[in-house]
Short mmCIF file of C-alpha atoms in Angstrom, two decimals:
data_model
loop_
_atom_site.label_atom_id
_atom_site.label_comp_id
_atom_site.label_asym_id
_atom_site.label_seq_id
_atom_site.Cartn_x
_atom_site.Cartn_y
_atom_site.Cartn_z
CA MET A 468 14.26 -10.01 6.47
CA ASP A 469 14.58 -11.17 2.92
CA LYS A 470 15.13 -8.71 0.06
CA PRO A 471 11.82 -7.77 -1.82
CA LYS A 472 11.45 -9.73 -5.01
CA ILE A 473 10.59 -7.63 -8.14
CA LEU A 474 7.36 -9.03 -9.71
CA THR A 475 7.04 -9.71 -13.46
CA ARG A 476 4.09 -8.41 -15.49
CA LYS A 477 2.72 -11.89 -15.56
CA GLU A 478 2.86 -12.22 -11.89
CA LEU A 479 1.22 -8.86 -11.39
CA ARG A 480 -1.57 -9.73 -13.78
CA ALA A 481 -2.23 -12.89 -11.67
CA ILE A 482 -2.11 -11.02 -8.36
CA MET A 483 -4.12 -7.87 -9.26
CA PRO A 484 -7.57 -9.49 -9.18
CA ARG A 485 -6.85 -10.53 -5.53
CA LEU A 486 -6.04 -6.95 -4.49
CA ALA A 487 -9.58 -5.48 -4.45
CA GLY A 488 -9.65 -1.73 -5.06
CA TRP A 489 -5.90 -1.47 -5.80
CA LYS A 490 -4.65 -0.14 -9.23
CA LEU A 491 -1.44 -0.82 -10.97
CA ALA A 492 -0.06 2.10 -12.91
CA GLN A 493 3.38 3.66 -13.51
CA ASN A 494 5.12 0.78 -11.64
CA LYS A 495 3.08 1.59 -8.34
CA LEU A 496 0.19 -0.02 -6.62
CA SER A 497 -2.27 2.62 -5.42
CA ARG A 498 -5.52 2.89 -3.66
CA THR A 499 -7.59 5.65 -2.00
CA PHE A 500 -9.42 4.88 1.17
CA GLU A 501 -12.32 7.13 2.44
CA PHE A 502 -12.87 8.37 6.05
CA GLN A 503 -15.42 10.63 7.77
CA ASP A 504 -12.78 13.39 8.41
CA PHE A 505 -9.18 14.51 8.71
CA VAL A 506 -8.67 13.04 12.15
CA GLN A 507 -9.91 9.49 11.01
CA SER A 508 -7.57 9.81 7.95
CA LEU A 509 -4.52 10.59 9.98
CA SER A 510 -5.30 8.06 12.72
CA PHE A 511 -5.52 5.39 10.05
CA VAL A 512 -2.06 6.29 8.70
CA ASN A 513 -0.66 6.46 12.31
CA SER A 514 -2.15 3.03 13.02
CA LEU A 515 0.09 1.58 10.18
CA VAL A 516 3.43 3.34 11.02
CA ALA A 517 4.82 0.64 13.39
CA TYR A 518 4.02 -2.06 10.73
CA PHE A 519 5.62 -0.12 7.96
CA GLU A 520 8.88 0.11 10.07
CA THR A 521 8.83 -3.51 11.03
CA ILE A 522 8.38 -4.59 7.30
CA ASP A 523 10.90 -1.92 6.06
CA HIS A 524 8.43 -0.37 3.74
CA HIS A 525 7.64 3.23 3.54
CA PRO A 526 4.80 4.01 1.13
CA ASP A 527 3.98 7.38 -0.37
CA VAL A 528 0.96 8.58 1.56
CA TYR A 529 -1.27 11.49 0.52
CA ILE A 530 -3.74 12.66 3.04
CA ALA A 531 -6.71 14.81 2.12
CA TYR A 532 -9.63 15.78 4.49
CA GLY A 533 -11.43 12.45 4.28
CA GLU A 534 -9.18 10.48 1.99
CA VAL A 535 -5.84 8.68 2.25
CA THR A 536 -3.99 7.47 -0.81
CA PHE A 537 -1.26 5.00 -0.67
CA GLU A 538 1.28 4.40 -3.45
CA LEU A 539 3.50 1.36 -3.17
CA THR A 540 6.72 0.78 -5.04
CA ARG A 541 10.32 0.08 -4.29
CA TYR A 542 12.50 3.03 -5.02
CA ASP A 543 15.49 1.29 -3.80
CA LEU A 544 14.91 -1.49 -6.51
CA GLY A 545 14.48 0.98 -9.49
CA GLY A 546 10.88 1.91 -8.81
CA LYS A 547 9.37 -1.64 -9.38
CA VAL A 548 6.49 -3.43 -7.64
CA THR A 549 7.70 -6.22 -5.46
CA ASP A 550 6.16 -8.94 -3.37
CA ARG A 551 6.59 -6.70 -0.40
CA ASP A 552 4.46 -4.11 -1.98
CA VAL A 553 1.63 -6.81 -2.43
CA GLU A 554 2.04 -7.80 1.19
CA VAL A 555 1.80 -4.15 2.37
CA ALA A 556 -1.36 -3.56 0.07
CA LYS A 557 -3.01 -6.56 1.68
CA LYS A 558 -2.16 -5.35 5.18
CA ILE A 559 -3.52 -1.86 4.59
CA SER A 560 -6.69 -3.22 3.07
CA SER A 561 -7.08 -5.63 6.07
CA MET A 562 -6.70 -2.85 8.45
CA TYR A 563 -9.13 -0.68 6.68
CA ARG A 564 -11.79 -3.42 6.83
CA ALA A 565 -11.01 -4.13 10.40
CA ARG A 566 -11.24 -0.51 11.72
CA SER A 567 -14.17 0.34 14.02
#
């Protein structure tokens, strides 16, 4: 697997409009997703674990009763947003839209 590429501010400005619902602040991509209850919140996170392992990305995840917040950054690259963070954000959003 290729090493993640740190994105420039210009690259991030071009990408952010395509990441609906995601915010960029403090060198992190973040988004909160809503669920009916704690079980659905936790199930959603668990459904992504194998993907996170496969792509070697381990986001910060905050679970509240009916909400899950993901924060994406690469601590191993100095806390910067990379192309892999963008890929993970797209996957999380896609999985959220596809859930039944």
